[in-house]
Amino acid sequence: MVRPVIFSGALLLLLSIPTSLGFKSQDFKTCAQAGFCRRGRALASRAQDNASWKSPYSVDSSSISVSSGEASFTAGVKSSLYPDVKFGLDVRIHDDGVVRVRMDEVDGLRKRYDEAASWALIAEPKLSREISWTVGKKDVRAVYGTKKENEVVVSLEPLRVSLLRNGKEQVVLNGRSLLHMEHYRTKESSRPEGTPEEGLDEDDAQVVVQVKPNAWFEGEVEDGYWEETFGGNTDTKPKGPESLSLDITFPNHGHVYGIPQHATHLDLPTTTGEDPTYSDPYRLWNSDVFEYLASSPVSLYGSIPVMHAHSAESTVAIFNAVASDTWIDVDHPTLKSTNTHWISESGILDVFIMPGPTPDDIFKQYAKLTGTSALPAHWALGHHQCRWNYISTDDVRSVQQRFDEHDMPVDVFWLDIEYAEEHKYFIWDKKMFPDPVDMMHDVEALGRKMVVIIDPHLKRTDNYPVYKEASDLGVLVKSKSGDAEYEGWCWSGSSAWIDFFNPGAWDWWRGLFKNTSQGDKWSWVDSTESTYIWNDMNEPSVFNGPEISMPRDNVHYGGWEHRDVHNINGMLLPNLTSQALVARSDPPKRPFVLTRSFYAGSQRFGAMWTGDNLGTWDHMAVGISMVLANGIAGMTFAGSDVGGFFGNPEPEMLVRWYQVGAFNPFFRAHAHIDTKRREPYLLDEPYRGMLRDILRLRYTMLPIWYTAFHDANIYGIPVLRPHYVVFPKDEAGFSLDDQYFIGDSGLLVKPVVHKDVTETDVYLAEDQVYYNYFSHYAYRGSSKGKHVTVPAALHEIPLLIRGGSIVTTRERPRRSSPLMQRDPFTLRVALDKVGYAKGQLYLDDGETFSHLEGNIVWRQFVAEKTAKKSKTIRITSSDLVSQNPDAAVEGVSLTKYDPLNAFAKSVESVRVEKMVVMGLGGKPKSVRVDGGEELVSEFTPGVAAEGKKEGAASVLIVKDPGVSIAKDWSIVIEV
Ligand code: NOJ
């Protein structure tokens, strides 16, 4: 039988498409095919060619109004091009030194979309009450910072905003005079009488041949102002031109990172200037791209308009709160500077400048704006098994059984769209899934969970209660007329889309996920409180829409066009879904929602993955830099499909892919419906054994991952930390994106992403000892940076522990992570070159919100010499909350916190069962808990941390020291 198969990003097809078809460039615009992007780039090239180019925008000095007591001022802005058009400027400095610059058209024909920031921010930022503006003849200035090192200068004529540190410019807006806010106009007023009608040029672009009065700045023609056709779809542009062009320069920063999501390097390659890597700008326009390329500036499923600029002296960042189609050119005019040019289709100018000066400061500043990543349920860090599709309840049961037979840990089984009758999400296909709740209970019996897909398109049929209720409530997206329900095609055939911008949809959506009857209202009674959710296709993906999405002239709540809100649209579904999951149980449990589409702030709602990657080495490699880029832009709970979504990877590739996955924050295997089954137990030996070992390794390391996620939750630092973040002064590491650190654990990993590898080089940025996690071989870095060769045969993962770290593991991997909750811990103490090490461990119940009431264990472990000249080491465990005022941030207030809280008591008897100390200076004379009996230990001589030698490190194994994980203790190793 020929099965109807619909591909992501393709029309309904009767036959399956061979995967060799590849990326369909004709489905997506290039900059040259988007009127406003063409205009923006043309503006930049006119500026480049014109030595006397000057910005037409200036601040009206008579209108400057400074708020009393707050670091904020407003002023009118004029454009010499259009003296009658008014703009308003608003510049504020927040209490943490972040500068927000807003500009909007005032009293225009319409209101520009100004709500992007309100979806991204957690609260209205507090303005500084200490910083004050000084209004001068030529500029408005403010000096601030602990050493008065920062200065913001808003120059009046032309308008230019710069942030300086110690007198040096760090960030400049409109320094290249490319600022242009196209004001609203009517067709008639814009086009002088007698000019010819619009026509088509040879590239099918709409043009009007006329010479405009402001041609030196805006170009001679009205290029794509009023209508635009692409791929057979016409965008009616009822508001006319409204784009926003802005240059942002980072004069002393030679590297820029961020603006996910693109399949490219972390250190963003250039798109303009001399010999650019890409000819098109990076694009931010959430898109479902079929078989995306492994190196490209093409926009993928999510958009975070956040860019870090970095040099050995400084890190700064910007968040450009815009939600419309945005293209970003990147160029390094010199090795040490970066020019960027941002061209957006609509919206106001709303830019946050984060002054840094270090990457960690940037993370804090950005987290203060948009929030940190939610602390996930502990099980969500386990191994997830997905495929399109497990086809029946029995299929799921049998997959679970085979994982258990093969002793392979897994926490979550996933169901893709085929569980749903005619792709009506929530509604089980009862032929294949006759007993869904029983199936879920079977899975839950082993501590596991299920994740089920719920997409945002609703099949338009009255026998689908979810569609019917949404339609009756009037909460569906409207087509361009503004009153008819928009109809497009997706998996479910003719579909409608919920408009989550409409508050009327919110309560209703939250109610759907209750697994008990809600009277007249439909609710998902065929689910359990352990059914979690996957939100896919939320860019939104519309198979017959322009660029596989919604028409830009569709209308959302409040009358906003889809073009204005597109990049935010995708984040509302996981936002509301995660709220629904919290609301369905009492007491509430932490939600888990995986999203494909995302925007700034999405980190508060759950995890993301990098979409439909290919089973190729290139995709495996780029998946790592994509996860790093998402992470530094806040979206740190990230991963890529293990195995590659498309294709049938050979066993070697699959093993490497699991190694990559096990070192991603989100670890899920997934595969397209046309691929062969490839669950890890299906491989032959030796591969199967290797996969088992990788899965078990991930489970042993869950305490490390959970602690890293906790740090991300408290401080906003990413779970995966690239080199420039850990060593911000080490130039040699600025472009590294194939090796990274896990949280602050000191673990440095470089997953192998090439065929036939037996060893690999790892870069060490400092003069420090690094130990091979598995063999305890001690490598020596150098203050000048050094590459060391690490074994990397197929069964080996290049994983090092940085000297100075203590990591905590649980070495009894079980079938699922909840079954490990009471298992004992192992401490690995990696002494540094001065005989010191430090680490932390965070624990809570992993599931509820009772951690916010102080039900946690947060320990610090320190290993240090008892006296400067001695080789004797004391290892102590102490409570970290009382030492850490920042912990109050998440509600764990110091006054409320009790080290003997209910959770701590519940794990009092959980002990440390083993300690591995690497790099001791000699064989210990005695090892004992302070004041206690001699412990059983075993010493293997080897290289000491304090020497300069490389080689097998000395290793002391302390057996069952019997100390509690939740209590203070100290162990003395007398050498
Ligand atoms: C597209 C998603 O990216 C993919 O992961 C999923 O399997 C298909 N949609 C079907 O739901």
PDB file of C-alpha atoms in Angstrom, residues 387 613-617 620 641-658 669-672 674-679 683 687 691 755:
ATOM      1  CA  ARG A 387      10.771   8.312  16.336  1.00  0.00           C
ATOM      2  CA  ASN A 613      18.919  17.673  10.669  1.00  0.00           C
ATOM      3  CA  LEU A 614      20.446  15.126   8.333  1.00  0.00           C
ATOM      4  CA  GLY A 615      22.278  11.969   9.288  1.00  0.00           C
ATOM      5  CA  THR A 616      25.608  13.315   8.050  1.00  0.00           C
ATOM      6  CA  TRP A 617      28.905  14.139   9.749  1.00  0.00           C
ATOM      7  CA  MET A 620      26.509  16.244  13.552  1.00  0.00           C
ATOM      8  CA  ASP A 641      18.222  14.853  16.915  1.00  0.00           C
ATOM      9  CA  VAL A 642      20.601  12.023  17.770  1.00  0.00           C
ATOM     10  CA  GLY A 643      21.218   9.968  14.661  1.00  0.00           C
ATOM     11  CA  GLY A 644      20.053  12.751  12.362  1.00  0.00           C
ATOM     12  CA  PHE A 645      16.381  13.087  11.477  1.00  0.00           C
ATOM     13  CA  PHE A 646      16.798  12.128   7.811  1.00  0.00           C
ATOM     14  CA  GLY A 647      18.776   9.132   6.652  1.00  0.00           C
ATOM     15  CA  ASN A 648      20.091   5.865   7.943  1.00  0.00           C
ATOM     16  CA  PRO A 649      23.413   6.472   9.682  1.00  0.00           C
ATOM     17  CA  GLU A 650      25.904   3.639   9.674  1.00  0.00           C
ATOM     18  CA  PRO A 651      26.779   2.177  13.092  1.00  0.00           C
ATOM     19  CA  GLU A 652      29.974   4.206  13.478  1.00  0.00           C
ATOM     20  CA  MET A 653      28.097   7.438  12.873  1.00  0.00           C
ATOM     21  CA  LEU A 654      25.343   6.421  15.233  1.00  0.00           C
ATOM     22  CA  VAL A 655      27.827   5.714  18.021  1.00  0.00           C
ATOM     23  CA  ARG A 656      29.432   9.123  17.537  1.00  0.00           C
ATOM     24  CA  TRP A 657      26.035  10.734  17.431  1.00  0.00           C
ATOM     25  CA  TYR A 658      25.083   9.230  20.768  1.00  0.00           C
ATOM     26  CA  ALA A 669      17.181  10.207  19.591  1.00  0.00           C
ATOM     27  CA  HIS A 670      14.713  10.838  16.784  1.00  0.00           C
ATOM     28  CA  ALA A 671      14.177   9.680  13.219  1.00  0.00           C
ATOM     29  CA  HIS A 672      12.014  10.400  10.194  1.00  0.00           C
ATOM     30  CA  ASP A 674      11.005   6.742   6.281  1.00  0.00           C
ATOM     31  CA  THR A 675      14.129   5.734   8.138  1.00  0.00           C
ATOM     32  CA  LYS A 676      14.932   2.261   9.329  1.00  0.00           C
ATOM     33  CA  ARG A 677      14.412   1.623  12.989  1.00  0.00           C
ATOM     34  CA  ARG A 678      17.619   2.389  14.847  1.00  0.00           C
ATOM     35  CA  GLU A 679      16.930   2.049  18.565  1.00  0.00           C
ATOM     36  CA  LEU A 683      22.749  -2.570  16.600  1.00  0.00           C
ATOM     37  CA  TYR A 687      28.294  -1.030  18.624  1.00  0.00           C
ATOM     38  CA  LEU A 691      25.779   2.690  22.931  1.00  0.00           C
ATOM     39  CA  LYS A 755      34.739   9.215  10.539  1.00  0.00           C
TER      40      LYS A 755
END
